Coordinates of C-alpha atoms in Angstrom, one line a residue:
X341 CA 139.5 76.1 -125.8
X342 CA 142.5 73.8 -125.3
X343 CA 141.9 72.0 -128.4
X344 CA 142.4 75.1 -130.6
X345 CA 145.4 75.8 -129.1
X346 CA 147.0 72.2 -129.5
X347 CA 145.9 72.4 -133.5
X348 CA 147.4 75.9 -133.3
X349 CA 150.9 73.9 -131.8
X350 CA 150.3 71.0 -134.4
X351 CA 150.8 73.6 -137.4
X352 CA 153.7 75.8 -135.5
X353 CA 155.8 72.7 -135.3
X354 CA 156.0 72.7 -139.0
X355 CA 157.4 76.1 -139.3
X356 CA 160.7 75.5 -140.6
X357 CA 160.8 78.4 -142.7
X358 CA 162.4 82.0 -141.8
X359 CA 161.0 84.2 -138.8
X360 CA 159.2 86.2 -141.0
X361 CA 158.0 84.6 -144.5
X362 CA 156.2 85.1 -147.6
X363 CA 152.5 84.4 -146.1
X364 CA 149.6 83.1 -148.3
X365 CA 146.5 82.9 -147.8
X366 CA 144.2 81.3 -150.9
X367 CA 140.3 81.3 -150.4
X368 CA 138.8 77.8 -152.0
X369 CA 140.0 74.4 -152.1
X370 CA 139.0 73.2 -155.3
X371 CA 141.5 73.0 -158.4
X372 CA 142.6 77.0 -158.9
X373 CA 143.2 77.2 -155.1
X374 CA 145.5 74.1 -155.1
X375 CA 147.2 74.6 -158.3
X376 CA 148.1 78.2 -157.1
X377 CA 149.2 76.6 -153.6
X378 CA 151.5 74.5 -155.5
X379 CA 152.9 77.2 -158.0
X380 CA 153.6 79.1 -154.8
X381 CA 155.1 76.9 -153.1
X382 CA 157.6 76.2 -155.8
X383 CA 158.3 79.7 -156.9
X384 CA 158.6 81.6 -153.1
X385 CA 161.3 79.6 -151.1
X386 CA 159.8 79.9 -147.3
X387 CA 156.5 80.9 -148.2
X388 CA 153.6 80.1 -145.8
X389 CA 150.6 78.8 -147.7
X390 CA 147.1 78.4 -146.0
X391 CA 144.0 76.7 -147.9
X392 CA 140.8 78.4 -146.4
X393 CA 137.4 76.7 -147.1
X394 CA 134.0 77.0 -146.3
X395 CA 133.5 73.1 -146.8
X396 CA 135.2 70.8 -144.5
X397 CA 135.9 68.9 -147.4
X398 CA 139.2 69.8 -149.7
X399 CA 139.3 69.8 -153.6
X400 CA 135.8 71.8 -154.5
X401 CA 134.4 70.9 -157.9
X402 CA 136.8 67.7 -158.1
X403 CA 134.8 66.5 -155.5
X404 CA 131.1 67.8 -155.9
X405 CA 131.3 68.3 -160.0
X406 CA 132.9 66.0 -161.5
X407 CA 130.7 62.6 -162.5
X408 CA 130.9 60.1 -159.9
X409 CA 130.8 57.4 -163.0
X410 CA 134.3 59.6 -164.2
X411 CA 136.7 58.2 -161.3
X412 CA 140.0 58.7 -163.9
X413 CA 139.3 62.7 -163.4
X414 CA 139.4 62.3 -159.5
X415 CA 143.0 61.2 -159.6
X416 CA 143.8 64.7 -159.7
X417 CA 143.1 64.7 -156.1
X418 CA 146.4 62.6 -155.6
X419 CA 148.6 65.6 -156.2
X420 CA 146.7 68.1 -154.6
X421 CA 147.1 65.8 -151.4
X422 CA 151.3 66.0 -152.0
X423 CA 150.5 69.7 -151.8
X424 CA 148.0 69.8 -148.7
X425 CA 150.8 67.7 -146.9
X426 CA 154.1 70.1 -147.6
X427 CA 155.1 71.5 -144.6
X428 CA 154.8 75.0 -145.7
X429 CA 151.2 74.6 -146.9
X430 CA 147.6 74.0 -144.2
X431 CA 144.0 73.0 -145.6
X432 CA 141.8 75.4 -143.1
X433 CA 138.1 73.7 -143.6
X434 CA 134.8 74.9 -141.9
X435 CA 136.2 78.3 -142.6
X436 CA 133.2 80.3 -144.4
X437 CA 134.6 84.0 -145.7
X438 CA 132.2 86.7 -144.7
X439 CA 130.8 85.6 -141.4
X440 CA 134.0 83.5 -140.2
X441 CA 136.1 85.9 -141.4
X442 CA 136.4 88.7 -143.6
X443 CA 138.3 89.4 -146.4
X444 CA 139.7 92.9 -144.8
X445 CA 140.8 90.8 -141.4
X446 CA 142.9 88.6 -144.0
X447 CA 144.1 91.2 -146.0
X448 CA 145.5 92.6 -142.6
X449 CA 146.5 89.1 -141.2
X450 CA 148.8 87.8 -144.8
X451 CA 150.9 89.3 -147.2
X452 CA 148.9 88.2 -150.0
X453 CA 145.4 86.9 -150.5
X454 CA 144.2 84.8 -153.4
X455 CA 140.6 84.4 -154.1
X456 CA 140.0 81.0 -156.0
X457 CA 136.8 80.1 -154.7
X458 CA 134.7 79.6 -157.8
X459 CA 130.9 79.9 -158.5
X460 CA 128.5 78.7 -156.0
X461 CA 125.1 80.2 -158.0
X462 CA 123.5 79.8 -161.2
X463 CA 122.8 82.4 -164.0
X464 CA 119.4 82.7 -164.6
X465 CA 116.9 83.1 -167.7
X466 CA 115.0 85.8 -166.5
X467 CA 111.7 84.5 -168.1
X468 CA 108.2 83.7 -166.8
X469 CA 107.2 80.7 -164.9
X470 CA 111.2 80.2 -163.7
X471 CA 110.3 79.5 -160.1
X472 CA 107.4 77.0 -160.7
X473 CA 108.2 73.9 -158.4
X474 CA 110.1 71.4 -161.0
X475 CA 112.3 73.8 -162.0
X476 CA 116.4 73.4 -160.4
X477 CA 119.7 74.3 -161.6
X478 CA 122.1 71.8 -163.3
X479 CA 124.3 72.8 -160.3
X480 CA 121.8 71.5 -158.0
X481 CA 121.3 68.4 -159.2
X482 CA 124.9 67.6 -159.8
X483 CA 125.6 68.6 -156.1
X484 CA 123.2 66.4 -154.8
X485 CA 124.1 63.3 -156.5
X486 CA 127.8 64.0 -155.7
X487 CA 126.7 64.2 -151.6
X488 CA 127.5 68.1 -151.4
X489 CA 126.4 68.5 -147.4
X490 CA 124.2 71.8 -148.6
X491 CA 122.2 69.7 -151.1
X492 CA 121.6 66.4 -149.0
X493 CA 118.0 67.3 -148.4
X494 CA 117.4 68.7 -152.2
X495 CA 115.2 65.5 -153.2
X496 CA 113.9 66.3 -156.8
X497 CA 110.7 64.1 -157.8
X498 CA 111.8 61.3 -159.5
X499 CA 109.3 59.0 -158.8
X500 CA 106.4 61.1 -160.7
X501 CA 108.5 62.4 -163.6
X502 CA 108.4 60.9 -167.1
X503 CA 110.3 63.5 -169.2
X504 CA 112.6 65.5 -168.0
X505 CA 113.9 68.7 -169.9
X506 CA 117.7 69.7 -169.7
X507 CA 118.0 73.4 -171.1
X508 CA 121.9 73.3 -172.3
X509 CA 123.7 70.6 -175.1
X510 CA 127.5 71.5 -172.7
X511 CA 129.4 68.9 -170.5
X512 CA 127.0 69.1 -167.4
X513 CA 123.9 68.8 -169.2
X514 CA 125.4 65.5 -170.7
X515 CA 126.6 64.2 -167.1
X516 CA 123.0 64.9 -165.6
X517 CA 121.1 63.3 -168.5
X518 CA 123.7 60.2 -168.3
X519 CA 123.0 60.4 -164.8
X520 CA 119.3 60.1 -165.6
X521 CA 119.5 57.4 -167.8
X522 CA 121.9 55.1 -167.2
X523 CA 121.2 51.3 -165.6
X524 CA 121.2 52.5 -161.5
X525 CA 123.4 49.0 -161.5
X526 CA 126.4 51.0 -163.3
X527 CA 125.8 53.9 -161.1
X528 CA 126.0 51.5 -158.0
X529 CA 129.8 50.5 -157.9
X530 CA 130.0 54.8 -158.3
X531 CA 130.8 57.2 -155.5
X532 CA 127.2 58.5 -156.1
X533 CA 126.1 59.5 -152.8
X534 CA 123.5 56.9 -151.5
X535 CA 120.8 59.2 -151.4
X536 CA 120.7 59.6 -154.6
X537 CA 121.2 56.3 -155.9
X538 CA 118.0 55.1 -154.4
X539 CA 116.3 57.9 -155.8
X540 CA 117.5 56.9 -159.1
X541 CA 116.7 53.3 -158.3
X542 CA 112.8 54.5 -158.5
X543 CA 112.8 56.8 -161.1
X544 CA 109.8 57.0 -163.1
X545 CA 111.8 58.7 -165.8
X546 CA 111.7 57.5 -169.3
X547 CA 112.4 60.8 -171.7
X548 CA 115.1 63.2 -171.2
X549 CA 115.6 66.8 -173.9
X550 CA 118.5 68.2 -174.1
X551 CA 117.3 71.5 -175.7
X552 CA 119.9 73.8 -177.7
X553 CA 120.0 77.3 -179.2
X554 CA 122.3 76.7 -182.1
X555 CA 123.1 73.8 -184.2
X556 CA 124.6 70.3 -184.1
X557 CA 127.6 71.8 -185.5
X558 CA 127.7 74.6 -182.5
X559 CA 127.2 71.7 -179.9
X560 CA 129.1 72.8 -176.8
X561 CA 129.9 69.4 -175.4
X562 CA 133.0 67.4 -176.2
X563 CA 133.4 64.0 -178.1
X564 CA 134.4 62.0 -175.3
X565 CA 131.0 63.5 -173.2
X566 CA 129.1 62.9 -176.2
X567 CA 130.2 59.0 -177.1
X568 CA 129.7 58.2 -173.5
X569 CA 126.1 59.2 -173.8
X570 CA 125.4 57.7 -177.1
X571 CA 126.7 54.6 -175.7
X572 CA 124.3 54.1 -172.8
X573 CA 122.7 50.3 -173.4
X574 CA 119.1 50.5 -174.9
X575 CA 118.7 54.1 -174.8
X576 CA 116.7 54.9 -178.2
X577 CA 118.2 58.3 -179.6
X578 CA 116.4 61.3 -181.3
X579 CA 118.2 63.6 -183.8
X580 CA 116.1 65.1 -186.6
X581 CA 118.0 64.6 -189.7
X582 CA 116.8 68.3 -191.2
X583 CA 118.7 70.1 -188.2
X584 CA 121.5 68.3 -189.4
X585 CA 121.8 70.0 -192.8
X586 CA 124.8 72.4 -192.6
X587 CA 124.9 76.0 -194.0
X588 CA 128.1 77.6 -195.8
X589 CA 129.1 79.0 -192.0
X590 CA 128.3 75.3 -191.0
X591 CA 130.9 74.3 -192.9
X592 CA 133.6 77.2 -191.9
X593 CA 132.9 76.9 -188.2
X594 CA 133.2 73.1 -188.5
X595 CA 136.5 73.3 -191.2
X596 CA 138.2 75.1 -188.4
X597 CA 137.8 73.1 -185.5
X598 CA 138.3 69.3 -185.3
X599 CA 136.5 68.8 -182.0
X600 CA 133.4 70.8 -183.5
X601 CA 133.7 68.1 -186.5
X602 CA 133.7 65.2 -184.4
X603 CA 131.2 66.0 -182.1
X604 CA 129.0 66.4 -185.3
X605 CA 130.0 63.3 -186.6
X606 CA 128.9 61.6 -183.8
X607 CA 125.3 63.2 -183.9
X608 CA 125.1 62.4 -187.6
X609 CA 126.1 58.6 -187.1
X610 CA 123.5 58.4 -184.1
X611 CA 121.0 60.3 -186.2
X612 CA 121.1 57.8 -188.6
X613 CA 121.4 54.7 -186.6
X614 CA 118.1 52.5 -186.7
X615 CA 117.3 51.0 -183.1
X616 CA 116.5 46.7 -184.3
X617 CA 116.0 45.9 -180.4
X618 CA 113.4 48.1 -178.9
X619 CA 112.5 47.3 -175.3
X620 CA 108.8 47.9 -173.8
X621 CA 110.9 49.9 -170.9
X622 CA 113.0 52.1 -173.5
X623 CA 114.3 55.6 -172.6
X624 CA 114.7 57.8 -174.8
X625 CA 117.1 60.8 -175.2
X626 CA 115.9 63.9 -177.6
X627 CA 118.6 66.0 -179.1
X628 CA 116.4 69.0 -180.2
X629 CA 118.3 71.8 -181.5
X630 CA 117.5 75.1 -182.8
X631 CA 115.1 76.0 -179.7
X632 CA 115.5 78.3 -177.1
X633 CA 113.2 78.7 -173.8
X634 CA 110.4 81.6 -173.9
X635 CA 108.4 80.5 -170.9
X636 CA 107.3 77.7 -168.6
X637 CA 104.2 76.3 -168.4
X638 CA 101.9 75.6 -165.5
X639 CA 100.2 72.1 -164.6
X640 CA 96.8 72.3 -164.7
X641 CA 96.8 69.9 -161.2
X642 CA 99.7 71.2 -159.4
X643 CA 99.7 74.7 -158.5
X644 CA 102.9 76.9 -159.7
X645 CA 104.5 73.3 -160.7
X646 CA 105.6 72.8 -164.5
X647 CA 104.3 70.8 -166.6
X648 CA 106.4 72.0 -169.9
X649 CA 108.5 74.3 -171.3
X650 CA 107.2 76.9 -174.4
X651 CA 109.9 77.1 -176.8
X652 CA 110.5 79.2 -179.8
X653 CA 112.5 78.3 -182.7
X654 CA 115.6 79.8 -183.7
X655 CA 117.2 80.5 -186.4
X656 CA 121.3 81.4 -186.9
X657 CA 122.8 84.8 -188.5
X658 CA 126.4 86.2 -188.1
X659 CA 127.3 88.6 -185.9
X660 CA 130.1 91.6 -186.0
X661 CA 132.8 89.2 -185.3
X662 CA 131.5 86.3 -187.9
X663 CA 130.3 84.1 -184.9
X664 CA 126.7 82.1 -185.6
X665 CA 124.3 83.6 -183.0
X666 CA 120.9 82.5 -182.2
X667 CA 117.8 84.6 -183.0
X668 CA 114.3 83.7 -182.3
X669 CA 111.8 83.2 -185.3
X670 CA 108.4 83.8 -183.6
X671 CA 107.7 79.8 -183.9
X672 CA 106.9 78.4 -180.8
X673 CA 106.0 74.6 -179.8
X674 CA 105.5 72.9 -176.4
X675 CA 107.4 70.1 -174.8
X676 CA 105.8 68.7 -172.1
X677 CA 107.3 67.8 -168.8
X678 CA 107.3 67.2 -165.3
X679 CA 111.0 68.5 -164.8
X680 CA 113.5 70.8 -166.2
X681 CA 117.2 71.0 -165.2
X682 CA 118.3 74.3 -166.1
X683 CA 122.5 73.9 -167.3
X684 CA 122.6 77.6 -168.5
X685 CA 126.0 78.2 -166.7
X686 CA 127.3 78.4 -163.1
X687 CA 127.5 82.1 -161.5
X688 CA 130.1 83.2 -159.2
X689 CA 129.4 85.0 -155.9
X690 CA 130.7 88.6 -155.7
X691 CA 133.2 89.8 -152.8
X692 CA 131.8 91.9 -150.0
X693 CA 133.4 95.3 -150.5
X694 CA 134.8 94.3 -154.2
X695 CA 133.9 95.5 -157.8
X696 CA 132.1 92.9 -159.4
X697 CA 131.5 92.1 -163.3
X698 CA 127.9 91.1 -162.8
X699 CA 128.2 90.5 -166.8
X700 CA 131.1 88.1 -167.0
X701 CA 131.0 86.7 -163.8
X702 CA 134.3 88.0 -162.8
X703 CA 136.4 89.8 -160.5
X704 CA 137.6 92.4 -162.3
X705 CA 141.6 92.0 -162.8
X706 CA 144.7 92.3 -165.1
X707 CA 146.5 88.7 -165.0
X708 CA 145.4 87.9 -161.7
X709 CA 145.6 91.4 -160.0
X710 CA 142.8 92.5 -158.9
X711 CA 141.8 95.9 -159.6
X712 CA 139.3 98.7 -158.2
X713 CA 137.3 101.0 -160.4
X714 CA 139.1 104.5 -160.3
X715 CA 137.9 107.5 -162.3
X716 CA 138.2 107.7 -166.1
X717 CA 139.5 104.6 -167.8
X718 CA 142.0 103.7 -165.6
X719 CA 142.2 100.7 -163.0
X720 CA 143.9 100.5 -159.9
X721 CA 145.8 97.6 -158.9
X722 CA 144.9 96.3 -155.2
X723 CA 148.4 95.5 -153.5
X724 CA 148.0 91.9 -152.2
X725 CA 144.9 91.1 -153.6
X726 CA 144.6 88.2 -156.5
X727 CA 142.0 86.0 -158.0
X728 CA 142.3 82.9 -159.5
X729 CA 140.0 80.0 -161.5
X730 CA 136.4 80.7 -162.7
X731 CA 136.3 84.5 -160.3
X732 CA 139.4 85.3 -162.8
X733 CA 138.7 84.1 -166.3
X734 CA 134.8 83.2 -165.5
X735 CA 133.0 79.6 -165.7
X736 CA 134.3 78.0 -168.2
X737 CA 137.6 75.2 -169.0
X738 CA 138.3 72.2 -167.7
X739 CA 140.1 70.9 -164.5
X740 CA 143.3 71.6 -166.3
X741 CA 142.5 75.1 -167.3
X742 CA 143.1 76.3 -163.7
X743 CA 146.9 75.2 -163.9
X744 CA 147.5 78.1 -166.4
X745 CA 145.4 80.3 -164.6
X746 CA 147.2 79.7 -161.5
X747 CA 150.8 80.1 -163.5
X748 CA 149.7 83.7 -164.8
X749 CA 148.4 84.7 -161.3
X750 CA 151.5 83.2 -159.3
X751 CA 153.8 85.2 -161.8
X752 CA 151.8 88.1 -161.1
X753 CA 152.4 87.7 -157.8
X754 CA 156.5 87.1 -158.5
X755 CA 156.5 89.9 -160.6
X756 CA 155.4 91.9 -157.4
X757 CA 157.1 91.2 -155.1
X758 CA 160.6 91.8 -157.1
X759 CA 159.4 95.3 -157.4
X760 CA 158.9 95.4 -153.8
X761 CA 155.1 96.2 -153.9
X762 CA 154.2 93.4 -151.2
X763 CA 156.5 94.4 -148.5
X764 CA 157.4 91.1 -147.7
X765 CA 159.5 92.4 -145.0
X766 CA 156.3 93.8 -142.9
X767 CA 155.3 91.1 -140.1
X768 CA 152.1 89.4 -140.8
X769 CA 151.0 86.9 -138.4
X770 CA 149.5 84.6 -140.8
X771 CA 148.6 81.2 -139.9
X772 CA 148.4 82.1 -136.3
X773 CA 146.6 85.2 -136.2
X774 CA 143.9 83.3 -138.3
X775 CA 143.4 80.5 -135.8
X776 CA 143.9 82.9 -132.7
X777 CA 141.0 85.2 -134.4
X778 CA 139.0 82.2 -135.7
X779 CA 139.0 80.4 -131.5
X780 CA 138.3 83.6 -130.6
X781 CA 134.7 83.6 -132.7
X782 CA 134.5 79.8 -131.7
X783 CA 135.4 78.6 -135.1
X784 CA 135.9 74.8 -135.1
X785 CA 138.5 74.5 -138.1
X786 CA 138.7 71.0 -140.1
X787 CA 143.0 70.3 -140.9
X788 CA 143.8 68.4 -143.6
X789 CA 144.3 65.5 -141.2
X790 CA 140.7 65.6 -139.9
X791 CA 139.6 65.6 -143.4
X792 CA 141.7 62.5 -144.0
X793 CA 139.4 61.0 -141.1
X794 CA 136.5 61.8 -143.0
X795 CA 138.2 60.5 -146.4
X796 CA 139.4 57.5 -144.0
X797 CA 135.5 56.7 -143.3
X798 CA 134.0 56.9 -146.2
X799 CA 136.3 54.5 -148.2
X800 CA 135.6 52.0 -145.0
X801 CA 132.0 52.8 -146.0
X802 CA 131.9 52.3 -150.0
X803 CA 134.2 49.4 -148.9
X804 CA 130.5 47.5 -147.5
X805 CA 129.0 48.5 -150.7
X806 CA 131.4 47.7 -153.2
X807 CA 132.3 51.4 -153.9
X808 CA 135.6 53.4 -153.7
X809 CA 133.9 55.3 -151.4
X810 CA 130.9 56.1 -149.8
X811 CA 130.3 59.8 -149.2
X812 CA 129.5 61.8 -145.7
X813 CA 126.7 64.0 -147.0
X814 CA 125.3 66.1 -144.5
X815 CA 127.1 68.1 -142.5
X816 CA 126.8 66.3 -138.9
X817 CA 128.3 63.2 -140.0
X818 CA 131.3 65.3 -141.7
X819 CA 131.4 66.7 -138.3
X820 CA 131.2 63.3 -136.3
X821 CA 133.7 62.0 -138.7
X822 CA 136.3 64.8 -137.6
X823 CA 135.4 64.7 -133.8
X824 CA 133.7 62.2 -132.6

C-alpha cells in the first residue's frame, strides 16, 4: 500500500499550521460543504479542513444539477477551486460515509464534523400506480443528462414517448422540460453528457405538461427560468386564459411580491400570444394549472407501464396563516402519456444513529448545531456535530443560499469554541488518522489533484466535440482517469 502512504506524505507536507490545530472535517462537496470550508478557513487561523465525498468528483449539485445549457452558474466552481487548493484545506473523493467510514470514527478522529451532504432521494406521492415502468424522479433525469456515474445506465424511453408529463411548475421541472424540447443542436455545444444527447437526438417526443396544484399566480418557478422556456424557437405554448383570472387573494399574494408578478406576466403574455408559423413537427408545452395527481394509469399493451396520469381538479382556499392552499374538488380528467417525470421535491438521506425530521427533510438543529431528542421539550446540543445546506434548512434556495447557511453554522461553530465546548486543545489526528483508517479498509481516495486529472480529460474530450467539456460518466472511466 505504498501509494496511500505517499498521498498521505503529499498532504503532510502542507501542514504548516500548529502541532495541534482546529481539525475539520465537512461531509459533501457540493456548495454548503465548500462555502463552510471557506468560512472556516477564514474565521479559525490554523484550522485543518478536509472535504469528504462519496463522488470522486468535487462540487455536488453544481456539477450534476445545475442545467448543462446554464454554464454562467458553473463559474461558481472557480472559487470553490481557490478553496480546494489552500493549504489548510483537502478534497477526500471516493469516500462514501457509512460503509467507508462512519460518522462515530469521524467524530472520534476531528474536532468537529460538518454534515453538508444534501439530498440524494426523492419525496414521494404516496398514490397508486407510482411504480408503473414510465414513471422517474425529476432527480433522475437531471442526473443522467448531467453524466452523474450512478445514473449512466438510467436510459428513459425516449424513442416511443410522445407526451411526457412533468408533475411540478418549480425550477427543475422547467430545466427538464427545456431539456426535452429544445433543438438537440443547442444542447450540442452543452456539457450534456453524450449519452444523453443522443438520446435526445431520437426523441419521439412532441408534448410535454407541466402540471400544477395552485395558480399562475402561485407559480413556483422564477422569471428568468420561465422566459428561457417561453423563448424556445417553435415551441407552440398552452395557457388556458380562464386559469388566468385572478381572485381578491390573487391580487394580495401577487401585490406583495414582484417576482410572483412577473412570473405571471410572463404566462399572461404567452397565454395570449397567437402562434402565425406553425410547423408540421411542432412541440408543444401545456401549462395546466389547478390539477393535482390522484393516480396513474395503466397501458392497456404494456404491463404495469403508464400510459396517463388521473388528475383531479383543485380549487384554492386560505389557510390559518392566510396562505392559498390547494384542495381537491372531486373533478377528475385524464392526460395521457407515455412518461411522467415526477419534480415533487428532492429528499435528503437520514444519518445512521441521528434523529431525523422525516417531515422537513432535516437534521434536526438550532443554527447549525445539531441536536438529539432528550425528554420533555428540551434539545440537547451534540458537541462537535453541525449540519449545513439542504440537511439544515431542507431542499430548497438557490446556489447562493448555502453561503448564509454556511455563515450561521461557521458562527455557530466560533461561538463554541470561545466558550471552550470543542476542546480544541484535545489531540485529534485528523487528516491522517482518516487516510491511515481508510488504507487500512483498502479505500482508494480521489485528491483534488486526481480530480483535476479527470477535469483535465474531459475538457480535452468536449475539446473534439466543440464542448467545454465532455463528462466521465460512469464510474470506471472516473477511475481510469485518476489512475491509469
Amino acid at each position: 500500500m505504498a501509494i496511500y502512504g505517499s498521498v498521505r506524505r503529499f498532504w503532510r507536507s502542507f501542514s504548516t499550521f500548529s502541532s495541534d490545530p482546529l481539525r475539520v472535517c465537512i461531509v459533501g462537496s457540493g456548495p454548503a460543504g465548500f462555502y463552510t470550508a471557506e468560512k472556516v478557513l477564514k474565521a479559525q487561523e490554523g484550522a485543518q479542513v478536509d472535504i469528504v465525498d462519496r463522488l470522486p468528483t468535487p462540487f455536488g449539485l453544481v456539477r450534476s444539477g445545475v442545467a448543462p445549457d446554464h454554464p454562467e452558474t458553473k463559474i461558481v466552481v472557480n472559487q470553490f477551486t481557490r478553496v480546494a487548493q489552500n493549504g489548510r484545506c483537502s478534497f477526500l473523493g471516493n469516500v462514501n460515509l457509512g460503509s467507508a467510514v462512519s460518522l462515530p470514527e469521524l467524530r472520534e478522529l476531528y474536532h468537529v464534523v460538518v454534515l453538508a451532504y444534501g439530498a440524494e432521494s426523492d419525496r414521494t406521492l404516496g398514490i397508486p400506480g407510482e411504480d408503473f415502468y414510465g414513471i422517474h424522479s425529476a432527480r433522475e433525469f437531471v442526473w443522467w443528462y448531467n453524466g452523474h456515474p450512478d445514473y449512466r445506465n438510467f436510459n428513459p424511453d425516449l424513442t416511443n414517448t410522445h407526451t411526457a408529463v412533468i408533475l411540478g411548475q418549480g425550477n427543475v421541472a422547467l430545466d427538464v422540460a427545456r431539456i426535452l424540447l429544445r433543438p438537440t443542436n443547442e444542447l450540442a455545444t452543452t456539457d450534456i453528457a453524450e449519452h444523453a444527447l443522443a438520446a435526445l437526438r431520437s426523441s419521439s417526443i412532441r408534448k410535454v405538461y407541466l402540471i400544477g396544484r395552485r395558480g399562475p399566480a402561485q407559480a413556483a418557478c422564477t422569471a428568468k427560468e420561465l422566459r428561457e422556456i417561453l423563448g424556445i424557437k417553435d415551441l407552440q405554448i398552452h395557457i388556458q386564459e380562464s386559469d388566468l383570472l385572478k381572485s381578491p387573494a390573487d391580487e394580495e399574494e401577487l401585490k406583495n411580491s414582484r417576482i410572483q408578478r412577473r412570473v405571471y406576466d410572463l404566462l399572461s403574455k404567452a397565454a395570449s400570444a397567437k402562434d402565425l408559423h406553425s410547423k408540421l413537427d411542432h412541440r408543444e408545452l401545456h401549462f395546466t394549472f389547478f390539477h393535482k395527481p390522484d393516480r396513474f394509469l395503466e397501458s392497456d399493451d404494456r404491463s404495469e407501464h403508464v400510459s396517463g396520469v388521473h388528475l383531479e381538479k383543485t380549487r384554492l382556499i386560505g389557510d390559518e396563516s392566510g396562505r392559498q392552499v390547494a384542495v381537491g374538488t372531486e373533478e377528475f380528467e385524464d392526460v395521457k402519456c407515455e412518461m411522467v417525470l415526477k419534480s415533487i421535491g428532492y429528499k435528503s438521506i437520514p444519518a445512521k444513529g441521528l434523529p431525523f425530521d422525516h417531515q422537513r427533510g432535516i437534521i434536526p438543529n438550532i443554527r447549525g448545531r445539531v441536536v438529539s431528542e432528550t425528554s420533555g421539550d428540551s434539545a440537547l446540543p451534540e458537541q462537535g456535530l453541525y449540519v449545513c445546506g439542504w440537511l439544515k434548512r431542507g431542499p430548497t434556495g438557490i446556489i447562493g443560499t448555502n453561503l448564509y447557511c454556511a455563515e450561521e453554522t461557521v458562527s455557530s461553530i466560533s461561538e463554541d469554541l470561545q466558550k471552550g465546548l470543542l476542546q480544541p486543545t484535545t489531540r485529534k489526528s485528523g487528516r491522517d488518522g482518516l487516510l491511515q483508517l481508510l488504507d487500512d479498509r483498502n479505500v482508494r481516495v480521489v485528491s483534488f489533484r486526481e480530480w483535476e486529472k479527470i477535469d483535465s480529460e474531459e475538457r480535452r474530450l468536449g475539446s473534439l466535440r466543440n464542448k467545454p467539456r465532455e463528462k466521465l460518466a460512469s464510474w470506471d472511466e472516473l477511475q481510469r482517469a485518476c489512475w491509469g
